Amino acid sequence: MSDRGIIQNFQERRQIEASIRALGDTTTEAELIAMAQDLVERFPPDGLAAAVLRHLGEASSQLRGGLGHLCALLPPEIIVPQLREIVGNRQKLPLERITAQLILERYLGETVSPALVSDLAGNNDIAMQSLQEALEEGRTNRHILLEYVTQMQEHGVDTALMVLDLLDRVAPSDRVELLRLIAQDQRSSVARAALERLAALATFDAAPQALRALYTLSFTLPPVLAEQAQRALRKLQFTGKRYQPPSPEGWRALLSPSDASGHCVIWFVRNASAAEHNDGVLIWVRLVLHLGVFGCSGVENIEGAQLPPQRAIGELIPLEPSEEAHGLLLEAPFDVGRWLLFQTQQTHWKQKNVDELPGEYRLYNDLLWQFAPPVLPEAYQSFFHEERAAISSQPNMDELELAATQLVEHPAMQIWVKWASNVWNMLPPLPASLLPEQARGFINHILHEIEALPQRQQFLEGMTAALKAQALWLAISGDRKAAEQATILARWTQSLPAPQNPLLIQLLRTGLIQQERRRST
């Protein structure tokens, strides 16, 4: 190889090394994934694979997670055999082998034979070292603790209980945040053990932090575990240990409209303080109103200039349109946003196959639930009354048709019209110019197809939940008439057959008109 080639390879290796180390400095999952993707685009896979192997013994949980994301983007035929060789090589450090096993199983979907790692069973020294390093790094970047817990969950209950036993050996004040995260483990035996330890910590110097953790968990855990947290708080009150929620001063909620499928987003914002300037917080949560919490991303320590500008309640925030927020984020009362999140979270736990709450939501939810329970203002409560149209009663179809016609024209309903346009896009091309009776025939055909869908009930439940949340959004914006129209339509959405549903008819009609306009331009 020429001197020039040697120099280029050396420079490339230095660049890769610096970029790999930078993975450990990230503070969010999104940032970690983006950096891994950038590495794959900039450097050859062989060089990256070699760098991964050199860093398997790193102490940083965040860096090890970054290596996993990076390996998931590398060609399997390059990285998988090399990781398997590390796992089975007893000359390698135990941490290197454990990390290689974790990457294979969690990020690459590979199976590792237990025989390859049988000699590592019960090695508490390695586990204690890893725990202490995570706690140390977690003091300045608590995302490290989320990554640590996520990696822990890849192993069995015995491993989780071993970690809890090891936690008993560290300072009480260092245990609380990790216990709070472990208490949100989907495995109830692990979660219960973490809750018991938090309750016991309330008798140590870490009592204020432990009480706060139990209090926030009482809002975010499944009902049975939430009751355990509440019981612990009640018992602690008898001993004089009581949690006092702080004021939510500086916190805001920005609410998007809902789409026809029940999706909406809430941005929770804590304004940067005048003294610090860079202690702002932004937590983005995606809800599927009739199913649960399906996404979250959070950032702490933001400068005030980077946060959405504050507006009066009911005013729109001037942001670029996005697929999630539809360009219509509304300044809403903080407690209204929390109330809607809490209701959706309770729905989450009622699902037949319950998914784990998003990782970053588990990490940042203590910031949202450290305050007094949210109360929905009386002015908005009627939108969420569980009114069922009586079987013997009949809807006022003229009233429903007028409500549908007027509501669909509202800017906040344009995402619903887009849904209807997409329905038309899925059909074969229509004639260039449709007669009114032809249009009605096509609309009626689509509505009968919707009525026959196996998932019809879930679709209409989602639309009903979306209309209720849409009524809330409209009322906060000051359009009480449109809010009442959404409420009326929500009341009958599930009981009316789809071919008789005025809102579905009007949406499809408006979507068809937009399709015809696009074809003519």
Coordinates of C-alpha atoms in Angstrom, one line a residue, residues 164 178-184 188-200:
L164 CA -32.3 -4.7 42.1
L178 CA -33.3 3.8 38.2
L179 CA -36.0 2.3 40.4
R180 CA -38.6 4.6 38.9
L181 CA -37.7 3.3 35.5
I182 CA -37.6 -0.4 36.5
A183 CA -41.0 0.0 38.2
Q184 CA -42.4 0.6 34.7
S188 CA -45.2 -7.3 37.0
S189 CA -42.9 -9.2 39.4
V190 CA -40.0 -6.8 38.5
A191 CA -42.2 -3.7 38.7
R192 CA -43.6 -4.7 42.1
A193 CA -40.1 -5.3 43.5
A194 CA -39.0 -1.9 42.4
L195 CA -42.1 -0.3 43.9
E196 CA -41.4 -2.0 47.2
R197 CA -37.8 -0.7 47.2
L198 CA -39.0 2.9 46.5
A199 CA -41.4 2.7 49.4
A200 CA -38.6 1.5 51.7

